[in-house]
mmCIF file of N, CA and C in Angstrom:
data_model
loop_
_atom_site.group_PDB
_atom_site.id
_atom_site.type_symbol
_atom_site.label_atom_id
_atom_site.label_comp_id
_atom_site.label_asym_id
_atom_site.label_seq_id
_atom_site.Cartn_x
_atom_site.Cartn_y
_atom_site.Cartn_z
ATOM 1 N N MET A 1 116.811 118.759 109.310
ATOM 2 C CA MET A 1 115.446 117.929 109.024
ATOM 3 C C MET A 1 115.685 117.102 107.586
ATOM 4 N N SER A 2 115.267 116.085 107.214
ATOM 5 C CA SER A 2 116.076 115.340 106.002
ATOM 6 C C SER A 2 114.843 115.403 105.295
ATOM 7 N N ASP A 3 114.773 115.301 104.401
ATOM 8 C CA ASP A 3 113.569 115.572 102.856
ATOM 9 C C ASP A 3 112.943 114.079 102.710
ATOM 10 N N MET A 4 112.411 114.205 104.151
ATOM 11 C CA MET A 4 111.588 112.955 104.167
ATOM 12 C C MET A 4 110.410 112.975 103.124
ATOM 13 N N PRO A 5 109.455 111.689 102.630
ATOM 14 C CA PRO A 5 108.930 111.424 101.955
ATOM 15 C C PRO A 5 107.895 111.134 102.930
ATOM 16 N N ASP A 6 106.276 111.870 102.675
ATOM 17 C CA ASP A 6 105.540 110.991 103.089
ATOM 18 C C ASP A 6 105.453 109.633 103.043
ATOM 19 N N GLY A 7 104.305 109.148 103.723
ATOM 20 C CA GLY A 7 103.771 107.722 104.230
ATOM 21 C C GLY A 7 102.637 107.705 102.212
ATOM 22 N N GLU A 8 103.237 107.581 101.410
ATOM 23 C CA GLU A 8 102.221 107.017 100.662
ATOM 24 C C GLU A 8 101.067 106.117 100.297
ATOM 25 N N VAL A 9 101.392 105.143 101.149
ATOM 26 C CA VAL A 9 99.951 104.472 101.206
ATOM 27 C C VAL A 9 100.093 103.246 102.193
ATOM 28 N N VAL A 10 99.037 103.347 102.784
ATOM 29 C CA VAL A 10 98.836 102.833 104.193
ATOM 30 C C VAL A 10 97.627 101.659 104.147
ATOM 31 N N GLU A 11 97.956 100.666 104.427
ATOM 32 C CA GLU A 11 97.218 99.795 104.361
ATOM 33 C C GLU A 11 97.375 98.550 105.546
ATOM 34 N N GLU A 12 96.089 98.137 106.200
ATOM 35 C CA GLU A 12 95.945 97.742 107.520
ATOM 36 C C GLU A 12 95.943 95.777 106.997
ATOM 37 N N THR A 13 96.595 95.281 107.780
ATOM 38 C CA THR A 13 96.399 93.833 107.729
ATOM 39 C C THR A 13 95.878 93.478 108.952
ATOM 40 N N ASP A 14 95.652 91.790 109.460
ATOM 41 C CA ASP A 14 95.593 91.774 110.662
ATOM 42 C C ASP A 14 96.588 91.591 111.902
ATOM 43 N N ASP A 15 97.655 91.680 111.523
ATOM 44 C CA ASP A 15 98.850 92.336 112.288
ATOM 45 C C ASP A 15 99.602 93.332 112.171
ATOM 46 N N TYR A 16 99.357 94.190 111.170
ATOM 47 C CA TYR A 16 99.827 95.791 111.081
ATOM 48 C C TYR A 16 99.188 96.406 110.051
ATOM 49 N N VAL A 17 99.351 97.701 110.584
ATOM 50 C CA VAL A 17 99.327 99.405 109.999
ATOM 51 C C VAL A 17 100.314 99.248 109.155
ATOM 52 N N HIS A 18 100.566 98.676 107.665
ATOM 53 C CA HIS A 18 101.436 98.895 107.021
ATOM 54 C C HIS A 18 101.784 100.420 106.197
ATOM 55 N N VAL A 19 102.618 101.111 106.497
ATOM 56 C CA VAL A 19 103.071 102.421 106.041
ATOM 57 C C VAL A 19 104.129 102.314 105.171
ATOM 58 N N ARG A 20 103.737 102.539 103.778
ATOM 59 C CA ARG A 20 104.763 102.144 102.582
ATOM 60 C C ARG A 20 105.590 103.509 102.046
ATOM 61 N N PHE A 21 106.752 104.101 102.181
ATOM 62 C CA PHE A 21 107.088 105.377 102.001
ATOM 63 C C PHE A 21 107.774 105.533 100.235
ATOM 64 N N ARG A 22 107.950 104.026 100.172
ATOM 65 C CA ARG A 22 108.696 103.710 98.674
ATOM 66 C C ARG A 22 108.547 102.707 97.898
ATOM 67 N N ASP A 23 108.625 103.321 96.829
ATOM 68 C CA ASP A 23 107.828 101.932 95.883
ATOM 69 C C ASP A 23 108.618 100.564 95.636
ATOM 70 N N PRO A 24 108.703 99.057 96.215
ATOM 71 C CA PRO A 24 109.557 98.027 96.861
ATOM 72 C C PRO A 24 109.955 97.580 95.125
ATOM 73 N N ASP A 25 109.762 98.397 94.207
ATOM 74 C CA ASP A 25 110.092 98.031 93.065
ATOM 75 C C ASP A 25 111.331 98.828 93.010
ATOM 76 N N GLU A 26 112.321 99.664 93.882
ATOM 77 C CA GLU A 26 112.924 100.482 93.523
ATOM 78 C C GLU A 26 114.077 99.886 93.869
ATOM 79 N N PHE A 27 114.099 98.416 94.823
ATOM 80 C CA PHE A 27 114.656 98.021 95.386
ATOM 81 C C PHE A 27 115.196 96.492 95.447
ATOM 82 N N ASP A 28 116.353 96.260 95.015
ATOM 83 C CA ASP A 28 117.264 94.915 94.536
ATOM 84 C C ASP A 28 116.858 94.165 95.822
ATOM 85 N N THR A 29 116.793 94.354 96.946
ATOM 86 C CA THR A 29 116.981 93.635 98.015
ATOM 87 C C THR A 29 116.175 94.140 99.085
ATOM 88 N N ILE A 30 115.211 93.599 100.088
ATOM 89 C CA ILE A 30 115.078 94.443 101.240
ATOM 90 C C ILE A 30 114.824 93.294 101.650
ATOM 91 N N ARG A 31 115.221 94.157 103.604
ATOM 92 C CA ARG A 31 115.224 93.361 104.560
ATOM 93 C C ARG A 31 114.578 94.327 106.059
ATOM 94 N N THR A 32 114.330 92.909 106.987
ATOM 95 C CA THR A 32 113.729 94.010 108.144
ATOM 96 C C THR A 32 115.147 93.811 109.178
ATOM 97 N N PRO A 33 116.236 94.478 109.159
ATOM 98 C CA PRO A 33 116.817 94.958 110.286
ATOM 99 C C PRO A 33 116.692 94.754 111.725
ATOM 100 N N ASP A 34 117.485 94.050 112.323
ATOM 101 C CA ASP A 34 117.097 94.595 114.076
ATOM 102 C C ASP A 34 117.762 95.629 114.314
ATOM 103 N N TRP A 35 118.430 96.033 113.979
ATOM 104 C CA TRP A 35 118.853 97.527 114.275
ATOM 105 C C TRP A 35 117.747 98.772 114.202
ATOM 106 N N ALA A 36 117.136 98.493 113.025
ATOM 107 C CA ALA A 36 116.134 99.213 112.865
ATOM 108 C C ALA A 36 114.806 98.764 114.020
ATOM 109 N N GLU A 37 114.394 97.465 113.924
ATOM 110 C CA GLU A 37 113.499 97.315 114.714
ATOM 111 C C GLU A 37 113.603 98.147 116.471
ATOM 112 N N ASN A 38 115.123 97.964 116.786
ATOM 113 C CA ASN A 38 115.063 98.711 117.943
ATOM 114 C C ASN A 38 114.711 100.212 118.059
ATOM 115 N N ALA A 39 115.815 100.739 116.935
ATOM 116 C CA ALA A 39 115.108 102.092 117.004
ATOM 117 C C ALA A 39 113.520 102.759 116.743
ATOM 118 N N ALA A 40 112.583 101.795 115.798
ATOM 119 C CA ALA A 40 110.998 101.820 115.818
ATOM 120 C C ALA A 40 110.688 101.694 117.011
ATOM 121 N N GLY A 41 111.049 100.352 118.112
ATOM 122 C CA GLY A 41 110.170 100.147 119.408
ATOM 123 C C GLY A 41 110.227 101.281 119.677
ATOM 124 N N ASP A 42 111.453 102.681 120.029
ATOM 125 C CA ASP A 42 111.297 103.301 121.241
ATOM 126 C C ASP A 42 110.323 104.234 120.665
ATOM 127 N N VAL A 43 109.444 103.894 119.840
ATOM 128 C CA VAL A 43 108.316 104.755 119.252
ATOM 129 C C VAL A 43 107.246 104.305 119.661
ATOM 130 N N ALA A 44 107.287 102.625 118.644
ATOM 131 C CA ALA A 44 106.089 102.547 118.914
ATOM 132 C C ALA A 44 106.601 100.812 119.265
ATOM 133 N N GLU A 45 105.911 100.226 119.947
ATOM 134 C CA GLU A 45 106.782 98.869 120.649
ATOM 135 C C GLU A 45 106.081 98.191 119.896
ATOM 136 N N GLY A 46 106.754 97.072 119.419
ATOM 137 C CA GLY A 46 106.477 96.095 117.968
ATOM 138 C C GLY A 46 106.431 96.141 116.663
ATOM 139 N N ALA A 47 106.800 97.716 116.613
ATOM 140 C CA ALA A 47 106.454 98.429 115.192
ATOM 141 C C ALA A 47 108.262 97.526 114.557
ATOM 142 N N GLU A 48 107.771 97.354 113.170
ATOM 143 C CA GLU A 48 109.247 97.024 112.134
ATOM 144 C C GLU A 48 109.484 97.574 111.595
ATOM 145 N N VAL A 49 110.228 97.815 110.616
ATOM 146 C CA VAL A 49 110.927 98.584 109.572
ATOM 147 C C VAL A 49 111.579 98.022 108.789
ATOM 148 N N ARG A 50 111.125 98.396 107.469
ATOM 149 C CA ARG A 50 111.830 97.114 105.990
ATOM 150 C C ARG A 50 112.724 98.151 105.561
ATOM 151 N N THR A 51 113.944 97.961 105.128
ATOM 152 C CA THR A 51 114.417 98.555 104.717
ATOM 153 C C THR A 51 115.225 98.109 103.042
ATOM 154 N N GLY A 52 115.375 99.004 102.144
ATOM 155 C CA GLY A 52 116.227 98.252 101.049
ATOM 156 C C GLY A 52 116.940 98.787 100.326
ATOM 157 N N LYS A 53 117.753 98.121 99.520
ATOM 158 C CA LYS A 53 119.156 98.382 98.977
ATOM 159 C C LYS A 53 118.918 99.031 97.928
ATOM 160 N N LEU A 54 118.706 99.544 97.253
ATOM 161 C CA LEU A 54 118.364 100.560 95.498
ATOM 162 C C LEU A 54 118.916 99.952 94.595
ATOM 163 N N LYS A 55 118.460 99.449 93.532
ATOM 164 C CA LYS A 55 119.105 99.136 92.453
ATOM 165 C C LYS A 55 119.880 99.783 92.158
ATOM 166 N N ASP A 56 121.111 98.940 91.692
ATOM 167 C CA ASP A 56 122.684 99.709 91.263
ATOM 168 C C ASP A 56 123.376 100.505 92.282
ATOM 169 N N GLU A 57 122.666 100.269 93.485
ATOM 170 C CA GLU A 57 123.418 101.267 94.193
ATOM 171 C C GLU A 57 124.231 100.714 95.585
ATOM 172 N N ASP A 58 124.597 101.605 96.292
ATOM 173 C CA ASP A 58 125.236 100.661 97.448
ATOM 174 C C ASP A 58 123.924 101.453 98.899
ATOM 175 N N ASP A 59 123.428 102.074 98.713
ATOM 176 C CA ASP A 59 122.428 102.821 99.642
ATOM 177 C C ASP A 59 121.465 102.169 100.013
ATOM 178 N N TRP A 60 121.277 102.022 101.250
ATOM 179 C CA TRP A 60 119.894 101.483 102.164
ATOM 180 C C TRP A 60 119.287 102.588 102.198
ATOM 181 N N LEU A 61 117.867 102.267 102.008
ATOM 182 C CA LEU A 61 116.423 103.413 102.689
ATOM 183 C C LEU A 61 115.234 102.735 103.093
ATOM 184 N N VAL A 62 114.711 103.479 104.025
ATOM 185 C CA VAL A 62 113.377 102.590 104.382
ATOM 186 C C VAL A 62 112.184 102.743 103.525
ATOM 187 N N GLU A 63 111.791 101.512 103.097
ATOM 188 C CA GLU A 63 110.758 101.463 102.374
ATOM 189 C C GLU A 63 109.362 101.310 102.626
ATOM 190 N N SER A 64 109.275 100.702 103.887
ATOM 191 C CA SER A 64 108.293 100.932 104.974
ATOM 192 C C SER A 64 108.385 100.950 106.071
ATOM 193 N N VAL A 65 107.335 100.905 106.850
ATOM 194 C CA VAL A 65 107.101 100.480 108.441
ATOM 195 C C VAL A 65 105.697 100.377 109.025
ATOM 196 N N LEU A 66 106.357 98.617 109.637
ATOM 197 C CA LEU A 66 105.040 98.284 109.984
ATOM 198 C C LEU A 66 104.541 98.605 111.589
ATOM 199 N N ILE A 67 103.319 99.038 111.455
ATOM 200 C CA ILE A 67 102.801 99.843 113.019
ATOM 201 C C ILE A 67 102.063 98.238 113.598
ATOM 202 N N PRO A 68 102.116 97.424 114.961
ATOM 203 C CA PRO A 68 100.893 96.611 115.232
ATOM 204 C C PRO A 68 99.919 97.214 115.226
ATOM 205 N N ALA A 69 98.926 96.150 114.777
ATOM 206 C CA ALA A 69 97.225 96.552 114.475
ATOM 207 C C ALA A 69 96.899 96.703 115.841
ATOM 208 N N GLY A 70 95.749 97.474 115.271
ATOM 209 C CA GLY A 70 95.003 97.659 116.398
ATOM 210 C C GLY A 70 95.181 99.245 116.998
ATOM 211 N N THR A 71 96.756 100.117 115.971
ATOM 212 C CA THR A 71 96.783 101.789 116.246
ATOM 213 C C THR A 71 96.041 102.213 115.053
ATOM 214 N N ASP A 72 95.346 103.407 115.638
ATOM 215 C CA ASP A 72 94.587 104.455 114.416
ATOM 216 C C ASP A 72 95.880 104.602 113.339
ATOM 217 N N ARG A 73 94.658 104.668 112.231
ATOM 218 C CA ARG A 73 95.181 104.890 111.085
ATOM 219 C C ARG A 73 96.338 106.026 111.028
ATOM 220 N N ASP A 74 95.778 107.138 111.567
ATOM 221 C CA ASP A 74 96.744 108.219 111.241
ATOM 222 C C ASP A 74 97.979 108.133 112.700
ATOM 223 N N GLU A 75 97.130 107.714 113.862
ATOM 224 C CA GLU A 75 98.102 107.484 114.758
ATOM 225 C C GLU A 75 99.240 106.412 113.991
ATOM 226 N N ALA A 76 99.074 105.757 113.451
ATOM 227 C CA ALA A 76 100.187 104.569 112.709
ATOM 228 C C ALA A 76 100.990 105.503 111.728
ATOM 229 N N GLU A 77 100.306 106.438 111.109
ATOM 230 C CA GLU A 77 100.953 106.949 109.562
ATOM 231 C C GLU A 77 102.274 107.561 110.310
ATOM 232 N N SER A 78 101.184 108.217 111.691
ATOM 233 C CA SER A 78 102.429 109.736 111.901
ATOM 234 C C SER A 78 103.671 108.941 113.014
ATOM 235 N N GLU A 79 103.430 107.554 113.703
ATOM 236 C CA GLU A 79 104.294 106.512 114.232
ATOM 237 C C GLU A 79 105.112 106.929 113.357
ATOM 238 N N ALA A 80 105.102 106.040 112.168
ATOM 239 C CA ALA A 80 106.097 105.633 111.122
ATOM 240 C C ALA A 80 107.006 106.671 110.390
ATOM 241 N N GLU A 81 106.343 107.575 110.230
ATOM 242 C CA GLU A 81 107.129 109.109 109.712
ATOM 243 C C GLU A 81 107.907 109.479 111.267
ATOM 244 N N GLU A 82 107.364 109.368 112.131
ATOM 245 C CA GLU A 82 108.969 109.815 113.364
ATOM 246 C C GLU A 82 109.710 108.789 112.739
ATOM 247 N N ILE A 83 109.702 107.317 113.004
ATOM 248 C CA ILE A 83 110.338 106.231 112.838
ATOM 249 C C ILE A 83 111.196 106.790 111.958
ATOM 250 N N VAL A 84 110.719 106.737 110.473
ATOM 251 C CA VAL A 84 111.555 107.370 109.644
ATOM 252 C C VAL A 84 112.532 108.351 109.734
ATOM 253 N N GLU A 85 111.878 109.546 109.844
ATOM 254 C CA GLU A 85 112.973 110.713 110.566
ATOM 255 C C GLU A 85 113.812 110.096 111.480
ATOM 256 N N LYS A 86 113.656 109.543 112.164
ATOM 257 C CA LYS A 86 114.429 108.964 113.787
ATOM 258 C C LYS A 86 116.300 108.338 113.034
ATOM 259 N N ILE A 87 115.526 107.351 112.044
ATOM 260 C CA ILE A 87 116.400 106.450 111.412
ATOM 261 C C ILE A 87 117.691 107.404 110.071
ATOM 262 N N GLU A 88 116.718 108.025 109.496
ATOM 263 C CA GLU A 88 117.062 108.746 108.484
ATOM 264 C C GLU A 88 117.614 109.680 108.630
ATOM 265 N N SER A 89 118.188 109.998 109.747
ATOM 266 C CA SER A 89 118.761 111.648 110.177
ATOM 267 C C SER A 89 120.412 111.282 110.696
#
């Protein structure tokens, strides 16, 4: 099992429950890649994953996961953690 951080910040918007795993300021670039969306969709349909390239490094890590609105906050955080574990394992 990877040393996965817990979701630190959970924000609800009109469209998503946004579960942030890492500070966006840690990254030079943040993207929402199609391959990650496909992996996320296996856990929560319509979920999106934002990945970031660490400053001065070549590593890309999950910055946050967006779970569709209408999902219970605790369930969204659990699904987001499952998605990150799946991607980073």
